[in-house]
Coordinates of C-alpha atoms and ligand atoms in Angstrom, one line a residue:
M297 CA 102.8 35.8 124.6
N298 CA 99.1 36.2 123.9
I299 CA 98.1 38.7 121.3
G300 CA 94.7 40.4 121.3
I301 CA 93.1 41.9 118.3
W302 CA 90.3 44.4 118.7
I303 CA 88.3 44.7 115.4
L304 CA 86.4 48.0 115.1
G305 CA 83.0 48.2 113.4
D306 CA 84.4 49.6 110.2
Q307 CA 87.4 47.2 109.9
L308 CA 85.5 44.1 108.8
S309 CA 87.9 42.5 106.4
L310 CA 90.2 39.4 106.6
E311 CA 92.8 41.6 104.9
Q312 CA 92.8 44.2 107.6
A313 CA 96.2 45.1 109.0
A314 CA 95.8 43.9 112.6
L315 CA 94.7 40.4 111.5
Q316 CA 97.3 40.3 108.8
S317 CA 100.0 41.2 111.4
C318 CA 99.7 37.8 113.0
S319 CA 101.5 35.0 111.2
D320 CA 99.1 32.3 112.5
Q321 CA 96.1 32.0 114.9
Q322 CA 97.9 30.4 117.8
N323 CA 97.7 32.5 120.9
V324 CA 95.6 35.1 119.0
F325 CA 92.4 36.3 120.6
V326 CA 89.9 38.5 118.7
I327 CA 87.3 40.8 120.3
F328 CA 84.4 42.8 118.9
I329 CA 82.5 45.3 121.1
E330 CA 79.0 46.7 120.6
S331 CA 79.0 49.8 122.8
I332 CA 75.8 51.5 123.7
Q333 CA 77.7 54.6 125.0
H334 CA 79.4 55.0 121.7
I335 CA 76.2 55.4 119.7
Q336 CA 74.8 58.0 122.1
T337 CA 77.0 60.8 120.8
R338 CA 74.4 61.6 118.1
P339 CA 70.9 60.3 117.0
Y340 CA 72.1 57.8 114.4
H341 CA 69.9 56.5 111.7
Q342 CA 68.4 53.2 113.0
Q343 CA 69.4 51.4 109.8
K344 CA 73.0 52.5 110.3
L345 CA 73.0 50.8 113.8
V346 CA 71.6 47.7 112.3
L347 CA 74.0 47.7 109.4
V348 CA 77.1 48.1 111.6
W349 CA 76.2 45.7 114.4
S350 CA 74.8 43.0 112.0
A351 CA 77.9 43.3 109.8
M352 CA 80.1 43.0 113.0
R353 CA 78.2 39.9 114.1
H354 CA 78.4 38.3 110.7
F355 CA 82.1 38.9 110.5
A356 CA 82.7 37.6 114.0
Q357 CA 80.9 34.4 112.9
E358 CA 83.1 34.2 109.8
L359 CA 86.2 34.4 112.0
Q360 CA 84.9 31.8 114.3
Q361 CA 84.3 29.5 111.3
L362 CA 88.0 30.1 110.4
K363 CA 88.9 28.9 114.0
Y364 CA 89.8 32.2 115.5
S365 CA 89.1 32.5 119.2
V366 CA 86.5 35.2 119.1
T367 CA 84.8 37.1 121.9
Y368 CA 81.8 39.2 121.1
K369 CA 80.8 41.7 123.8
I370 CA 77.6 43.7 124.1
A371 CA 78.5 46.4 126.6
E372 CA 78.0 49.9 127.9
D373 CA 81.5 51.2 127.0
F374 CA 84.7 49.9 125.4
A375 CA 87.2 50.2 128.3
N376 CA 85.6 47.8 130.8
P377 CA 85.0 44.8 128.5
L378 CA 88.5 45.3 127.0
D379 CA 90.1 45.3 130.5
E380 CA 88.2 42.2 131.5
W381 CA 89.0 40.3 128.3
V382 CA 92.7 41.2 128.4
R383 CA 93.0 39.9 132.0
E384 CA 91.0 36.7 131.3
N385 CA 93.1 35.7 128.3
E386 CA 96.4 37.0 129.8
I387 CA 96.9 39.2 126.7
T388 CA 100.2 40.9 126.6
E389 CA 99.8 43.0 123.5
L390 CA 96.5 44.5 122.1
R391 CA 96.7 45.2 118.4
V392 CA 94.2 47.5 116.7
M393 CA 94.4 48.7 113.1
T394 CA 94.7 52.5 113.2
P395 CA 91.1 53.8 113.0
N396 CA 90.0 55.8 110.0
D397 CA 88.5 58.4 112.4
R398 CA 90.8 60.6 114.4
P399 CA 88.5 60.8 117.5
F400 CA 88.6 57.0 117.8
S401 CA 92.4 56.9 117.7
E402 CA 92.5 59.4 120.5
M403 CA 90.1 57.3 122.5
I404 CA 92.3 54.2 122.0
E405 CA 95.4 56.2 123.0
S406 CA 93.7 57.2 126.2
L407 CA 92.8 53.7 127.3
D408 CA 94.5 52.4 130.4
L409 CA 94.8 48.6 129.9
P410 CA 97.1 46.1 131.6
C411 CA 98.9 45.3 128.4
E412 CA 100.8 47.0 125.6
I413 CA 98.6 48.7 122.9
S414 CA 99.9 48.7 119.3
L415 CA 98.2 50.6 116.5
I416 CA 98.9 48.8 113.2
P417 CA 99.0 51.1 110.2
N418 CA 95.7 51.1 108.4
N419 CA 95.6 49.3 105.1
G420 CA 92.0 50.0 104.2
F421 CA 92.8 52.6 101.5
L422 CA 94.9 52.5 98.4
W423 CA 97.0 55.5 99.6
N424 CA 98.2 55.3 103.2
T425 CA 98.5 58.5 105.2
A426 CA 102.3 58.8 104.7
E427 CA 102.0 58.4 101.0
F428 CA 99.2 60.9 100.7
N429 CA 101.1 63.4 102.8
N430 CA 104.1 63.0 100.6
W431 CA 102.0 63.7 97.5
A432 CA 100.4 66.7 99.1
S433 CA 103.3 68.4 100.8
G434 CA 104.7 71.4 99.1
R435 CA 101.9 71.6 96.5
K436 CA 100.3 75.0 95.9
R437 CA 96.9 73.5 95.1
L438 CA 95.7 70.1 96.2
L439 CA 93.8 69.4 93.0
M440 CA 91.8 66.2 93.0
E441 CA 92.4 65.9 89.2
D442 CA 96.2 65.8 89.7
F443 CA 95.8 63.3 92.5
Y444 CA 93.5 61.1 90.5
R445 CA 95.9 61.0 87.5
E446 CA 98.7 60.0 89.8
G447 CA 96.5 57.1 91.1
R448 CA 95.7 56.0 87.6
R449 CA 99.4 55.9 86.8
R450 CA 100.4 54.2 90.1
W451 CA 97.9 51.4 89.9
Q452 CA 97.9 51.3 86.1
I453 CA 94.1 51.7 85.9
L454 CA 92.6 52.5 82.4
M455 CA 96.1 53.2 81.1
E456 CA 97.8 52.4 77.8
E457 CA 101.4 52.6 79.0
D458 CA 101.7 56.2 80.3
K459 CA 98.6 57.5 78.4
P460 CA 94.9 57.4 79.6
V461 CA 92.8 54.9 77.7
G462 CA 90.8 56.8 75.0
G463 CA 93.1 59.7 75.1
K464 CA 91.4 61.7 77.9
W465 CA 91.8 61.5 81.7
N466 CA 88.4 62.8 82.5
L467 CA 85.1 62.4 80.7
D468 CA 82.9 64.2 83.2
K469 CA 81.4 66.5 80.5
E470 CA 79.5 63.5 79.2
N471 CA 78.1 62.6 82.6
R472 CA 75.7 65.4 83.2
Q473 CA 72.7 64.5 81.1
P474 CA 69.5 66.0 82.5
P475 CA 66.6 63.5 83.0
K476 CA 63.8 63.6 80.5
G477 CA 60.6 61.9 81.7
K478 CA 60.9 58.5 83.4
L479 CA 64.3 56.9 83.1
N480 CA 63.4 53.3 84.3
P481 CA 66.7 52.4 85.9
P482 CA 67.4 48.8 86.9
A483 CA 66.2 47.7 90.4
E484 CA 68.5 47.9 93.4
K485 CA 70.1 44.7 94.8
W486 CA 68.4 44.5 98.2
F487 CA 68.3 41.7 100.8
K488 CA 65.9 40.2 103.2
P489 CA 67.2 40.3 106.8
D490 CA 68.4 37.0 108.1
E491 CA 68.2 35.7 111.7
I492 CA 71.2 37.7 112.9
T493 CA 69.9 40.9 111.3
L494 CA 66.4 40.3 112.7
D495 CA 68.0 40.0 116.2
V496 CA 69.8 43.3 115.8
I497 CA 66.6 45.0 114.5
A498 CA 64.9 43.8 117.7
K499 CA 67.7 45.2 119.7
V500 CA 67.6 48.6 118.0
K501 CA 63.8 48.7 118.4
S502 CA 64.2 48.3 122.1
L503 CA 66.8 51.0 122.5
K504 CA 65.8 53.9 124.8
I505 CA 68.0 56.5 123.2
P506 CA 67.3 59.2 120.6
T507 CA 67.8 57.8 117.0
Y508 CA 66.7 58.9 113.5
G509 CA 64.9 57.4 110.5
N510 CA 62.9 54.3 109.8
L511 CA 64.1 51.0 111.1
E512 CA 62.3 49.0 108.6
P513 CA 62.2 47.9 105.9
F514 CA 65.9 47.1 106.2
N515 CA 67.2 46.1 102.9
W516 CA 71.0 46.6 103.1
G517 CA 73.5 43.7 102.8
V518 CA 75.4 42.9 106.0
S519 CA 78.3 40.6 104.9
R520 CA 81.1 40.5 102.5
H521 CA 79.2 37.8 100.6
E522 CA 76.2 40.2 100.1
A523 CA 78.4 43.2 99.4
L524 CA 80.1 41.3 96.6
Q525 CA 76.6 40.5 95.2
V526 CA 75.9 44.3 95.2
L527 CA 79.1 45.0 93.3
D528 CA 78.4 42.3 90.7
W529 CA 74.8 43.6 90.3
F530 CA 76.1 47.1 89.8
I531 CA 78.6 46.0 87.2
Q532 CA 76.1 43.8 85.4
Y533 CA 73.1 46.2 85.3
R534 CA 74.0 49.7 86.4
L535 CA 77.5 50.4 85.3
P536 CA 76.7 50.6 81.5
D537 CA 74.6 53.8 82.1
F538 CA 76.2 55.0 85.3
G539 CA 77.8 58.0 83.7
T540 CA 75.1 59.4 81.6
Y541 CA 72.6 60.1 84.4
Q542 CA 75.1 60.4 87.2
D543 CA 73.9 63.9 88.2
A544 CA 70.2 63.4 87.5
M545 CA 67.5 63.4 90.3
L546 CA 64.1 61.9 89.9
T547 CA 61.2 61.4 92.3
G548 CA 60.4 57.7 92.7
E549 CA 63.7 56.7 91.0
E550 CA 65.9 57.6 93.8
T551 CA 69.1 55.6 93.3
L552 CA 69.2 55.7 89.4
W553 CA 72.4 53.9 88.2
H554 CA 74.4 54.6 91.4
A555 CA 76.4 51.7 92.9
L556 CA 75.1 51.8 96.5
I557 CA 78.4 50.4 97.7
S558 CA 79.6 53.2 100.0
P559 CA 78.1 51.5 103.1
Y560 CA 80.1 48.3 102.3
L561 CA 83.4 50.1 101.3
N562 CA 83.3 52.1 104.4
L563 CA 82.9 49.0 106.6
G564 CA 85.7 47.1 104.9
L565 CA 83.3 44.5 103.4
L566 CA 84.6 45.6 100.0
Q567 CA 88.2 46.8 99.2
P568 CA 88.7 49.8 96.9
L569 CA 91.2 48.1 94.6
E570 CA 89.0 45.1 94.0
V571 CA 86.0 47.4 93.1
I572 CA 88.2 49.4 90.7
Q573 CA 89.7 46.3 89.1
A574 CA 86.3 44.5 88.7
V575 CA 85.0 47.6 86.9
E576 CA 88.0 47.8 84.7
A577 CA 87.8 44.1 83.9
A578 CA 84.1 44.5 82.9
Y579 CA 85.2 47.4 80.6
K580 CA 87.7 45.1 78.9
Q581 CA 85.3 42.2 78.6
R582 CA 82.2 44.0 77.6
Q583 CA 81.4 47.0 75.4
I584 CA 80.8 49.3 78.3
S585 CA 81.1 53.0 77.5
L586 CA 84.2 54.7 78.7
N587 CA 82.4 57.7 80.2
S588 CA 80.6 55.3 82.6
V589 CA 83.7 53.3 83.5
E590 CA 86.1 56.3 83.9
G591 CA 83.4 58.3 85.7
F592 CA 82.9 55.5 88.3
I593 CA 86.6 54.7 88.7
R594 CA 87.2 58.5 89.3
Q595 CA 84.8 58.3 92.3
V596 CA 86.6 55.5 94.0
L597 CA 90.3 55.9 92.9
G598 CA 90.0 59.7 92.9
W599 CA 87.4 61.3 95.1
R600 CA 87.2 58.6 97.9
E601 CA 91.0 58.3 98.3
Y602 CA 91.5 62.1 98.0
M603 CA 88.9 62.8 100.7
H604 CA 90.4 60.3 103.1
G605 CA 93.9 61.6 102.4
I606 CA 92.9 65.3 103.0
Y607 CA 91.2 64.4 106.2
H608 CA 94.5 63.2 107.7
F609 CA 96.6 65.9 106.0
V610 CA 94.8 69.0 107.2
D611 CA 95.3 70.7 110.6
V612 CA 93.4 69.5 113.6
D613 CA 91.2 72.7 113.6
Y614 CA 89.7 71.8 110.2
P615 CA 86.5 70.4 111.7
E616 CA 85.7 73.8 113.3
K617 CA 86.3 75.8 110.1
N618 CA 83.7 78.4 109.2
W619 CA 85.1 80.6 106.4
F620 CA 81.8 82.4 105.7
N621 CA 81.1 82.7 109.4
H622 CA 77.7 81.2 109.0
T623 CA 75.7 80.9 112.2
Q624 CA 72.1 80.1 111.3
P625 CA 70.7 77.0 113.2
L626 CA 69.8 73.9 111.3
P627 CA 66.1 74.1 110.3
Q628 CA 63.9 71.6 112.1
F629 CA 62.7 70.2 108.8
F630 CA 66.0 68.4 108.3
W631 CA 64.8 66.0 111.0
T632 CA 61.2 65.7 109.8
G633 CA 61.1 66.4 106.1
E634 CA 58.2 68.7 106.6
T635 CA 59.0 71.6 104.2
K636 CA 57.1 72.9 101.2
M637 CA 60.4 72.9 99.2
N638 CA 59.7 69.8 97.3
C639 CA 63.4 68.9 96.5
L640 CA 64.3 69.0 100.1
H641 CA 61.1 67.3 101.2
Q642 CA 61.7 64.4 98.7
I643 CA 65.3 63.9 99.6
I644 CA 65.0 64.2 103.3
N645 CA 62.1 61.7 103.3
Q646 CA 64.3 59.3 101.2
V647 CA 67.1 59.6 103.7
E648 CA 64.7 59.0 106.6
R649 CA 63.4 55.8 104.8
T650 CA 66.8 54.4 103.7
G651 CA 69.8 56.4 105.1
Y652 CA 70.9 57.1 101.5
A653 CA 70.9 59.9 98.9
H654 CA 73.2 60.0 95.9
H655 CA 76.0 62.5 95.5
I656 CA 74.1 65.2 93.6
Q657 CA 71.2 65.1 96.1
R658 CA 73.7 65.5 98.9
L659 CA 75.8 68.2 97.2
M660 CA 73.5 70.2 95.1
V661 CA 70.3 70.1 97.2
L662 CA 71.1 69.3 100.9
S663 CA 74.4 71.0 101.4
N664 CA 73.8 73.6 98.7
F665 CA 70.8 74.8 100.7
A666 CA 72.8 74.9 103.9
L667 CA 75.5 76.9 102.2
I668 CA 73.4 79.6 100.6
A669 CA 71.0 79.8 103.6
G670 CA 74.0 80.4 105.9
I671 CA 73.5 77.4 108.2
E672 CA 76.3 76.8 110.7
P673 CA 78.7 74.2 109.0
Q674 CA 79.1 72.1 112.2
A675 CA 75.3 71.8 112.7
M676 CA 75.0 70.6 109.1
K677 CA 77.8 68.2 109.5
N678 CA 76.3 66.7 112.6
W679 CA 73.0 66.2 110.7
F680 CA 74.8 64.4 107.9
H681 CA 76.8 62.3 110.3
A682 CA 73.6 61.2 112.1
A683 CA 71.4 60.7 109.1
F684 CA 73.4 58.8 106.6
I685 CA 74.0 55.0 106.4
D686 CA 77.6 55.5 105.2
A687 CA 78.7 58.5 107.4
Y688 CA 81.9 58.4 109.3
D689 CA 84.1 61.2 110.7
W690 CA 86.8 60.8 107.9
V691 CA 84.2 61.2 105.2
M692 CA 82.2 64.0 106.9
E693 CA 84.9 66.6 107.4
T694 CA 86.0 66.7 103.9
N695 CA 82.7 66.2 102.2
V696 CA 80.5 68.5 104.3
I697 CA 82.9 71.0 105.8
G698 CA 85.1 71.2 102.7
M699 CA 83.2 70.3 99.5
G700 CA 79.6 71.0 100.5
L701 CA 79.9 74.1 102.6
F702 CA 83.2 75.6 101.5
A703 CA 83.9 76.2 105.2
D704 CA 87.6 75.5 104.7
G705 CA 87.9 78.5 102.3
G706 CA 88.9 76.4 99.4
V707 CA 91.4 73.8 100.6
L708 CA 89.8 71.2 98.4
A709 CA 87.1 72.8 96.2
S710 CA 88.1 75.4 93.7
K711 CA 84.8 77.2 94.2
P712 CA 81.7 76.9 96.4
Y713 CA 79.0 74.5 95.1
A714 CA 76.3 77.1 95.3
A715 CA 73.4 77.0 92.9
S716 CA 69.9 78.5 92.4
A717 CA 66.7 76.6 91.5
N718 CA 67.8 76.8 87.9
Y719 CA 70.2 73.9 88.4
I720 CA 67.8 71.8 90.4
N721 CA 65.1 72.3 87.8
K722 CA 67.4 71.3 85.0
M723 CA 68.7 68.2 86.7
S724 CA 65.5 66.9 88.4
N725 CA 61.7 66.8 88.2
Y726 CA 61.3 68.2 91.7
C727 CA 60.3 71.7 90.7
K728 CA 57.4 70.4 88.6
S729 CA 55.5 69.4 91.8
C730 CA 56.6 72.3 94.0
V731 CA 54.5 75.1 95.3
Y732 CA 57.4 77.5 94.7
D733 CA 58.2 78.9 91.4
H734 CA 61.7 78.0 90.3
K735 CA 62.0 81.1 88.1
E736 CA 61.0 83.6 90.7
R737 CA 63.5 85.4 92.9
I738 CA 61.3 87.9 94.8
S739 CA 57.6 87.2 94.5
E740 CA 55.5 85.6 97.3
N741 CA 56.1 82.1 95.8
A742 CA 59.7 82.7 94.8
C743 CA 61.8 79.6 95.3
P744 CA 64.0 80.0 98.5
F745 CA 67.0 78.6 96.6
N746 CA 66.8 81.7 94.4
F747 CA 66.7 84.4 97.0
F748 CA 69.2 82.6 99.2
Y749 CA 71.5 82.1 96.3
W750 CA 71.6 85.8 95.3
D751 CA 71.7 86.8 99.0
F752 CA 74.6 84.5 99.5
L753 CA 76.6 86.0 96.6
H754 CA 75.8 89.5 97.8
R755 CA 76.7 88.8 101.4
H756 CA 80.0 87.3 100.6
C757 CA 80.9 89.2 97.4
D758 CA 84.3 90.4 98.6
Q759 CA 85.3 86.9 99.9
L760 CA 84.1 85.3 96.7
K761 CA 86.0 87.7 94.5
S762 CA 89.2 86.1 95.7
Q763 CA 87.9 82.8 94.1
G764 CA 88.8 83.3 90.4
R765 CA 86.1 80.9 89.2
M766 CA 83.3 83.1 90.7
S767 CA 83.9 86.3 88.7
F768 CA 81.5 85.6 85.9
I769 CA 78.6 85.0 88.2
L770 CA 79.5 88.0 90.4
N771 CA 79.2 90.2 87.4
N772 CA 75.5 89.3 87.2
L773 CA 75.1 90.4 90.7
D774 CA 76.5 93.8 89.8
K775 CA 73.8 94.1 87.1
M776 CA 71.0 93.7 89.6
S777 CA 69.1 96.8 90.6
S778 CA 69.4 97.9 94.3
E779 CA 65.6 97.5 94.7
E780 CA 65.7 93.9 93.6
L781 CA 68.7 93.2 95.8
N782 CA 67.0 94.7 98.8
S783 CA 63.9 92.6 98.2
I784 CA 66.1 89.5 97.9
R785 CA 67.8 90.3 101.2
Q786 CA 64.5 91.0 102.9
Q787 CA 63.1 87.6 101.7
A788 CA 66.1 85.8 103.0
E789 CA 65.9 87.5 106.3
D790 CA 62.1 86.9 106.7
W791 CA 62.6 83.2 105.8
H792 CA 65.0 82.8 108.8
I793 CA 62.6 84.6 111.1
H794 CA 59.8 82.2 110.2
H795 CA 61.8 79.0 110.3
Ligands
LIG132 P1 78.4 56.1 93.5 O1 77.8 57.4 93.0 O2 77.9 54.9 92.8 O3 80.0 56.3 93.6 C1 80.8 55.2 93.8 C2 81.7 55.3 95.0 O4 82.6 56.4 95.0 C3 80.9 55.6 96.3 O5 80.4 54.3 96.8 C4 82.0 56.1 97.2 O6 82.7 55.1 97.9 C5 82.9 56.8 96.3 N1 82.8 58.3 96.4 C6 82.4 59.1 95.4 N2 82.5 60.4 95.8 C7 83.0 60.4 97.1 C8 83.4 61.3 98.0 N3 83.2 62.6 97.7 N4 83.8 61.0 99.2 C9 84.0 59.6 99.5 N5 83.7 58.7 98.6 C10 83.2 59.0 97.4 N6 80.3 59.4 101.1 C11 80.3 58.4 102.1 O7 80.8 57.3 101.9 N7 79.8 58.7 103.3 C12 79.2 59.9 103.6 O8 78.8 60.1 104.7 C13 79.2 60.9 102.6 N8 78.6 62.1 102.8 C14 78.6 63.0 101.9 C15 78.1 64.3 102.2 C16 78.2 65.3 101.2 C17 77.7 66.7 101.5 C18 78.7 65.0 99.9 C19 78.8 66.1 98.9 C20 79.2 63.8 99.6 C21 79.1 62.8 100.6 N9 79.7 61.5 100.3 C22 79.7 60.6 101.3 C23 80.2 61.1 99.0 C24 79.2 60.5 98.0 O9 78.1 61.3 97.9 C25 78.8 59.1 98.5 O10 80.0 58.3 98.6 C26 78.0 58.4 97.4 O11 76.8 59.1 97.2 C27 77.6 57.0 97.9 O12 76.7 56.4 97.1 P2 77.0 55.2 96.0 O13 77.8 54.1 96.6 O14 75.8 54.9 95.3 O15 78.0 56.1 95.1
LIG133 FE1 63.3 73.0 95.2 FE2 62.8 75.5 94.5 FE3 62.5 73.5 92.7 FE4 60.8 73.8 94.8 S1 61.1 75.3 93.1 S2 61.7 71.9 94.1 S3 62.2 74.5 96.4 S4 64.4 74.2 93.7

């Protein structure tokens, strides 16, 4: 009996379940496939293509060095090379670790191969789907905070017996420091492309299909070895101040103290538990402030696991949700960065150059704008999925449809993340170099975030009243004169006509 293992591009770990399911390497054949058809579903960022393919090639090489029998195919689709390889090697059972992304599972289930296909339960997350569903079923609210605490208890992270270290579960209030002047964060841990990566860069350069973003300079790590260096670098230099400026945004200091590890976690090059435990160990060994350590662990043990769990828990129609019934098309400037709104201009340019923006840039500028301007959620999600280095279906649905755009009507967020220029001005230096006035709501140079924000609240006042946490801000809407409200609505309408 010959066993075949198909390793998908985001399953690049020796620990992954399909590899682990074989007790030895005898009669085991491993395949990787780079499919051109697969990447034509959207105009992916060129660096994302380089990252995934180069990481696949590096991992294939690692398996070869471990004496696995590895086939690496560069092909049009998945079905033909699989069929060929199954026949050539007389494979009787093809094992694949269950994909993170639902559409990929459906594609595998539809394959017609001359062997049995087994999906091996995914072990890439701390909580598997059954465990999460068990936690979530029957709860009135799927609060991230409850889930996070359960995770802390389960894996005994930052715990003193059954109590949180330091007495509090969540120190988020200490992690919202606005930036004052230059902050001079430590440099990023970047890498020079090696031979394998240079080959992939040449391949991507020669592609005749629509893509997005700059191909070079390509600075991302592409192997577990490099991903571990990024993790060490983060813990050494960035973790101590991670918390304090977690929500800040600064021109020219784009990544601040963020870890830059999502591309590696999402490919399987880093495992969530090892990341969490390394950070906790650093806390115990060095005098790192608890707000930074807890703040970071909450991201990985809390948010990341929660978003993945919800993705598999919700109904299949979740991706199409549109609670506010928003239908505006995606403005063209999301693809070009050509807008006078400096915050969007800076961040979109940054995404174009690197495929990366940090959480607050994604949530409070990019998706906030889409939310208040009434852009169709699915159009926005498609943009995020194409443009980001770390984007996958599982992380898109919950973050963009749910958290960013509140298109699920509050399954996971307790209120919409809608904000005016006031927030952006407080947390960034973007407004200082902007042609718009962050204080103005209705004049000619009024900031679009302001008139869209009030227009959004007004348009959806009734729906928003059902969200308890919105009542305070809706009271301010009631205090606005009808003249001002009309001008705001007019400005919002005019903006759409001209964009
Ligand atoms: P840090 O700020 O250093 O955080 C550490 C880690 O926590 C991240 O690497 C990530 O693995 C995890 N994390 C934190 N929040 C989340 C979250 N909400 N969902 C999943 N993981 C989380 N994350 C992606 O991995 N891919 C995406 O395509 C993506 N798109 C997003 C789109 C929107 C609209 C929003 C609001 C968030 C999105 N996120 C996404 C979550 C988060 O913004 C990124 O994980 C984070 O910015 C990655 O950068 P970092 O590694 O420097 O993170
Ligand atoms: Fe963005 Fe408005 Fe500030 Fe300009 S003024 S940077 S558009 S928030």
